[in-house]
Tab-separated table of C-alpha atoms in Angstrom:
chain	number	residue	atom	x	y	z
A	1	MET	CA	0.000	0.000	0.000
A	2	PRO	CA	1.277	3.513	-0.757
A	3	ALA	CA	1.630	6.185	1.903
A	4	ASP	CA	-1.518	7.886	0.622
A	5	VAL	CA	-2.783	9.438	3.856
A	6	CYS	CA	-2.136	13.092	4.735
A	7	ALA	CA	-2.514	13.874	8.433
A	8	VAL	CA	-3.959	17.252	9.404
A	9	ILE	CA	-3.090	18.084	13.022
A	10	VAL	CA	-5.325	20.904	14.220
A	11	ALA	CA	-3.471	23.069	16.766
A	12	GLY	CA	-5.303	26.345	16.357
A	13	GLY	CA	-7.084	26.659	19.713
A	14	CYS	CA	-6.631	29.726	21.885
A	15	GLY	CA	-6.721	27.825	25.198
A	16	GLN	CA	-9.725	29.724	26.558
A	17	ARG	CA	-11.067	26.820	28.629
A	18	PHE	CA	-7.562	25.659	29.492
A	19	GLY	CA	-6.830	29.064	31.012
A	20	ASN	CA	-3.528	29.649	29.210
A	21	PRO	CA	-3.507	32.730	26.936
A	22	GLY	CA	-0.831	31.089	24.789
A	23	GLY	CA	-2.886	27.944	24.288
A	24	LYS	CA	-2.122	24.440	25.514
A	25	GLN	CA	-0.294	22.998	22.512
A	26	LEU	CA	3.182	23.810	23.869
A	27	VAL	CA	2.564	22.871	27.501
A	28	ASN	CA	5.189	20.355	28.616
A	29	VAL	CA	3.703	16.889	29.094
A	30	ALA	CA	6.006	14.034	30.097
A	31	GLY	CA	9.025	15.865	28.712
A	32	ARG	CA	7.604	16.974	25.350
A	33	PRO	CA	5.196	19.680	24.161
A	34	LEU	CA	1.610	18.438	24.145
A	35	MET	CA	1.220	18.664	20.364
A	36	THR	CA	4.481	16.798	19.721
A	37	TRP	CA	2.995	13.539	21.003
A	38	SER	CA	0.208	13.681	18.407
A	39	ILE	CA	2.642	14.418	15.589
A	40	MET	CA	4.864	11.534	16.709
A	41	ALA	CA	2.036	8.997	16.426
A	42	PHE	CA	1.326	9.956	12.811
A	43	ASP	CA	5.017	10.227	11.948
A	44	ARG	CA	5.421	6.558	12.893
A	45	SER	CA	2.722	5.332	10.526
A	46	ALA	CA	4.046	4.135	7.190
A	47	ASN	CA	0.583	4.879	5.780
A	48	VAL	CA	1.070	8.627	6.353
A	49	GLY	CA	3.086	10.383	3.656
A	50	ARG	CA	2.555	13.982	4.751
A	51	ILE	CA	1.679	15.913	7.911
A	52	VAL	CA	0.055	19.358	7.907
A	53	VAL	CA	0.019	21.234	11.225
A	54	VAL	CA	-2.666	23.924	11.397
A	55	CYS	CA	-1.807	26.731	13.811
A	56	PRO	CA	-2.146	30.505	14.259
A	57	PRO	CA	0.311	32.254	11.923
A	58	GLU	CA	1.815	34.287	14.762
A	59	ARG	CA	2.759	31.059	16.558
A	60	ALA	CA	4.072	29.057	13.626
A	61	GLY	CA	7.733	29.904	14.271
A	62	GLU	CA	7.454	29.117	17.966
A	63	MET	CA	5.750	25.795	17.314
A	64	ARG	CA	8.374	24.786	14.763
A	65	ARG	CA	11.184	25.735	17.125
A	66	LEU	CA	9.792	24.019	20.227
A	67	ALA	CA	7.482	21.223	19.090
A	68	ILE	CA	8.629	20.142	15.630
A	69	ASP	CA	12.265	20.804	14.695
A	70	PRO	CA	13.906	19.262	17.813
A	71	PHE	CA	12.308	15.871	17.169
A	72	GLY	CA	13.555	15.028	13.691
A	73	PHE	CA	10.313	13.756	12.216
A	74	ALA	CA	10.788	11.535	9.169
A	75	THR	CA	7.503	12.464	7.483
A	76	PRO	CA	7.493	15.679	5.403
A	77	LEU	CA	5.686	18.360	7.391
A	78	SER	CA	4.190	21.723	6.479
A	79	ILE	CA	2.193	24.371	8.336
A	80	ALA	CA	-1.173	25.865	7.392
A	81	GLU	CA	-2.773	28.969	8.843
A	82	ALA	CA	-5.564	28.369	11.357
A	83	GLY	CA	-8.954	30.015	10.881
A	84	GLU	CA	-11.319	31.627	13.347
A	85	THR	CA	-13.146	28.373	14.142
A	86	ARG	CA	-12.060	24.748	14.271
A	87	GLN	CA	-14.086	24.101	11.114
A	88	ASP	CA	-12.220	26.916	9.369
A	89	SER	CA	-8.923	25.465	10.576
A	90	THR	CA	-9.764	21.998	9.328
A	91	ARG	CA	-10.676	23.473	5.950
A	92	ALA	CA	-7.322	25.273	5.838
A	93	GLY	CA	-5.552	22.001	6.555
A	94	LEU	CA	-7.624	20.224	3.925
A	95	ASP	CA	-6.750	22.889	1.366
A	96	ALA	CA	-3.063	22.272	2.159
A	97	VAL	CA	-3.243	18.544	1.370
A	98	PRO	CA	-1.045	18.035	-1.717
A	99	ALA	CA	-2.452	16.467	-4.860
A	100	GLY	CA	-2.232	12.695	-5.022
A	101	TYR	CA	-3.380	11.848	-1.503
A	102	ALA	CA	-6.475	9.654	-1.348
A	103	TYR	CA	-7.173	10.063	2.360
A	104	VAL	CA	-6.942	12.761	5.006
A	105	ALA	CA	-6.751	12.067	8.757
A	106	VAL	CA	-7.920	14.995	10.888
A	107	HIS	CA	-6.683	14.928	14.473
A	108	ASP	CA	-6.803	17.273	17.463
A	109	ALA	CA	-3.329	18.242	18.672
A	110	ALA	CA	-4.863	18.159	22.156
A	111	ARG	CA	-5.252	14.336	22.010
A	112	PRO	CA	-1.638	13.328	22.754
A	113	LEU	CA	-2.464	9.726	23.710
A	114	ILE	CA	-3.440	8.522	20.251
A	115	THR	CA	-1.354	5.534	19.162
A	116	THR	CA	-0.030	4.606	15.759
A	117	GLU	CA	-1.839	1.286	16.080
A	118	ALA	CA	-5.212	3.044	16.482
A	119	ILE	CA	-4.481	5.341	13.535
A	120	ASP	CA	-3.596	2.416	11.281
A	121	ARG	CA	-6.659	0.437	12.401
A	122	ALA	CA	-8.946	3.292	11.339
A	123	ILE	CA	-7.119	3.671	8.011
A	124	CYS	CA	-7.503	-0.053	7.391
A	125	ALA	CA	-11.223	0.044	8.213
A	126	LEU	CA	-11.787	2.783	5.643
A	127	ARG	CA	-9.626	1.161	2.955
A	128	CYS	CA	-11.379	-2.188	3.458
A	129	THR	CA	-14.876	-0.678	3.101
A	130	PRO	CA	-15.088	0.771	-0.431
A	131	ALA	CA	-18.595	2.151	0.151
A	132	ALA	CA	-17.473	4.191	3.165
A	133	ASP	CA	-16.462	7.855	2.979
A	134	GLY	CA	-14.869	8.041	6.403
A	135	ALA	CA	-13.915	6.303	9.633
A	136	VAL	CA	-14.109	7.901	13.075
A	137	CYS	CA	-12.183	6.663	16.096
A	138	GLY	CA	-14.395	6.382	19.143
A	139	GLN	CA	-15.796	4.322	21.975
A	140	PRO	CA	-19.266	2.894	22.684
A	141	ALA	CA	-20.942	4.893	25.473
A	142	ILE	CA	-20.628	3.274	28.901
A	143	ASP	CA	-22.506	5.887	30.940
A	144	THR	CA	-26.283	6.089	31.110
A	145	LEU	CA	-27.364	9.011	28.928
A	146	LYS	CA	-30.226	11.413	29.651
A	147	ILE	CA	-32.139	13.804	27.417
A	148	VAL	CA	-32.493	16.934	29.560
A	149	ARG	CA	-34.396	20.187	29.107
A	150	GLY	CA	-33.246	22.816	31.584
A	151	ASN	CA	-32.449	20.538	34.504
A	152	ALA	CA	-35.377	18.156	34.013
A	153	ILE	CA	-34.846	14.694	32.526
A	154	GLN	CA	-37.035	14.101	29.493
A	155	SER	CA	-36.014	10.551	28.613
A	156	THR	CA	-33.295	7.916	28.879
A	157	PRO	CA	-32.248	6.676	25.424
A	158	PRO	CA	-30.670	3.222	25.026
A	159	ARG	CA	-26.941	3.750	25.314
A	160	SER	CA	-26.256	0.843	22.955
A	161	MET	CA	-26.964	3.271	20.098
A	162	TYR	CA	-24.389	5.888	21.188
A	163	TRP	CA	-20.665	6.273	20.721
A	164	ALA	CA	-18.314	8.965	22.028
A	165	ALA	CA	-16.494	10.306	18.965
A	166	GLN	CA	-12.775	11.032	19.109
A	167	THR	CA	-10.090	11.894	16.603
A	168	PRO	CA	-8.507	10.996	14.290
A	169	GLN	CA	-11.358	11.116	11.824
A	170	ILE	CA	-10.202	9.756	8.477
A	171	PHE	CA	-11.934	10.504	5.185
A	172	LYS	CA	-11.553	10.169	1.476
A	173	VAL	CA	-10.154	13.554	0.493
A	174	ASP	CA	-12.812	14.243	-2.144
A	175	ALA	CA	-15.653	13.330	0.250
A	176	LEU	CA	-14.433	15.709	2.958
A	177	ARG	CA	-13.908	18.517	0.434
A	178	ARG	CA	-17.466	18.126	-0.877
A	179	ALA	CA	-18.803	18.173	2.680
A	180	HIS	CA	-16.888	21.343	3.566
A	181	ASP	CA	-17.982	23.019	0.325
A	182	ALA	CA	-21.624	22.264	1.163
A	183	ALA	CA	-21.235	23.499	4.743
A	184	ASP	CA	-19.612	26.741	3.537
A	185	ALA	CA	-22.382	27.296	0.981
A	186	ASP	CA	-25.127	26.733	3.563
A	187	GLY	CA	-23.467	28.445	6.523
A	188	PHE	CA	-23.588	25.177	8.468
A	189	VAL	CA	-21.274	24.654	11.447
A	190	GLY	CA	-20.855	21.077	12.645
A	191	THR	CA	-19.526	19.723	15.899
A	192	ASP	CA	-16.933	17.651	14.053
A	193	ASP	CA	-15.860	16.826	10.518
A	194	SER	CA	-17.884	13.641	10.441
A	195	SER	CA	-21.078	15.626	10.981
A	196	LEU	CA	-20.357	17.551	7.764
A	197	VAL	CA	-19.887	14.347	5.779
A	198	GLU	CA	-22.986	12.731	7.335
A	199	ARG	CA	-25.022	15.828	6.478
A	200	VAL	CA	-24.438	15.361	2.727
A	201	GLY	CA	-25.274	11.661	2.846
A	202	GLY	CA	-21.785	10.276	3.402
A	203	HIS	CA	-21.268	6.847	4.920
A	204	VAL	CA	-19.007	7.031	7.983
A	205	LEU	CA	-17.814	4.116	10.113
A	206	CYS	CA	-17.055	4.055	13.837
A	207	VAL	CA	-13.814	2.270	14.726
A	208	ASP	CA	-13.133	1.149	18.280
A	209	SER	CA	-10.262	3.228	19.678
A	210	PRO	CA	-8.492	3.054	23.055
A	211	ARG	CA	-10.587	4.566	25.823
A	212	ASP	CA	-7.551	6.467	27.071
A	213	ASN	CA	-7.419	8.599	23.883
A	214	LEU	CA	-8.215	11.585	26.085
A	215	LYS	CA	-8.502	15.213	25.030
A	216	VAL	CA	-6.778	17.876	27.094
A	217	THR	CA	-9.337	20.625	27.610
A	218	LEU	CA	-8.794	21.740	31.219
A	219	PRO	CA	-5.588	21.875	33.318
A	220	GLU	CA	-6.700	18.915	35.426
A	221	ASP	CA	-6.744	16.767	32.274
A	222	LEU	CA	-2.936	16.876	32.268
A	223	ARG	CA	-2.642	14.588	35.304
A	224	PRO	CA	-4.072	11.398	33.790
A	225	VAL	CA	-2.506	12.147	30.394
A	226	THR	CA	0.938	12.598	31.943
A	227	ALA	CA	0.577	9.446	34.026
A	228	ILE	CA	-0.390	7.373	30.980
A	229	LEU	CA	2.463	8.720	28.862
A	230	LEU	CA	5.018	8.091	31.612
A	231	GLY	CA	3.656	4.577	32.016
A	232	ARG	CA	4.030	3.916	28.304
A	233	MET	CA	7.568	5.227	28.302
A	234	SER	CA	8.542	2.824	31.079
A	235	ASP	CA	6.826	-0.170	29.510
A	236	ALA	CA	9.000	-2.052	27.051
A	237	ASP	CA	5.939	-3.495	25.330
A	238	SER	CA	4.762	0.020	24.491
A	239	ALA	CA	8.123	1.416	23.439
A	240	GLN	CA	6.680	2.218	20.000
A	241	ASP	CA	4.354	4.812	21.529
A	242	SER	CA	7.264	6.818	22.948
A	243	GLY	CA	9.075	6.911	19.622
A	244	ILE	CA	11.760	4.382	20.568
A	245	LEU	CA	10.976	1.964	17.768
A	246	GLY	CA	10.829	2.643	14.029
A	247	ARG	CA	7.881	3.331	11.774
A	248	ALA	CA	4.946	0.960	11.905
A	249	PRO	CA	4.313	-1.157	8.788
A	250	LEU	CA	1.720	-0.351	6.136
A	251	VAL	CA	-1.772	-1.695	6.610
């Protein structure tokens, strides 16, 4: 299989909920900037031929200097300018995907625990399902869910129907471009990229991903993320997740 996946790492957030005016992407986590861990996981996949990091233009130099250049990534990497919203930023990353790539994997820089194995599993699921337009990493819901109006419970839907969506979300490049074009034309803002593809009739799969693929949103999220990363680094069986081993094979 060719390396026909371009990863788009979205690192354009302003850190409003995190409480850091400079954002959270460069916060040190287990010895590396937060965003570096996400880039590392994609860099290790032999299915990924290009990485595009989407960030605010005024921070591009700082991110290269602190989170990219010191780590000697093997995969060619470029930077795209973030937009005002996450959807705008994803579109900017999508527009920066070079010609010739069949798939694009959109991932939040704030999910540093993603593994190369999970990335490759989602890529494989999409490649092996010709009728599908995308594949979303996620987990079946384990909590009881409530439909609430105000603070009053309206109903309790069966949780067997619900998944918690994560990233990466991997799509055929043409399918995601059509979905973004339609959203732009209609002024539609989705909660994730999959919602844009679903809206235009696209077929998207859910792929079981590790439950510890956590997103850092608040400062307290750093504690479990740091503990998991340190545990992986000390575990010889998970040496690949800390960048000790070489690139993973093609799927």
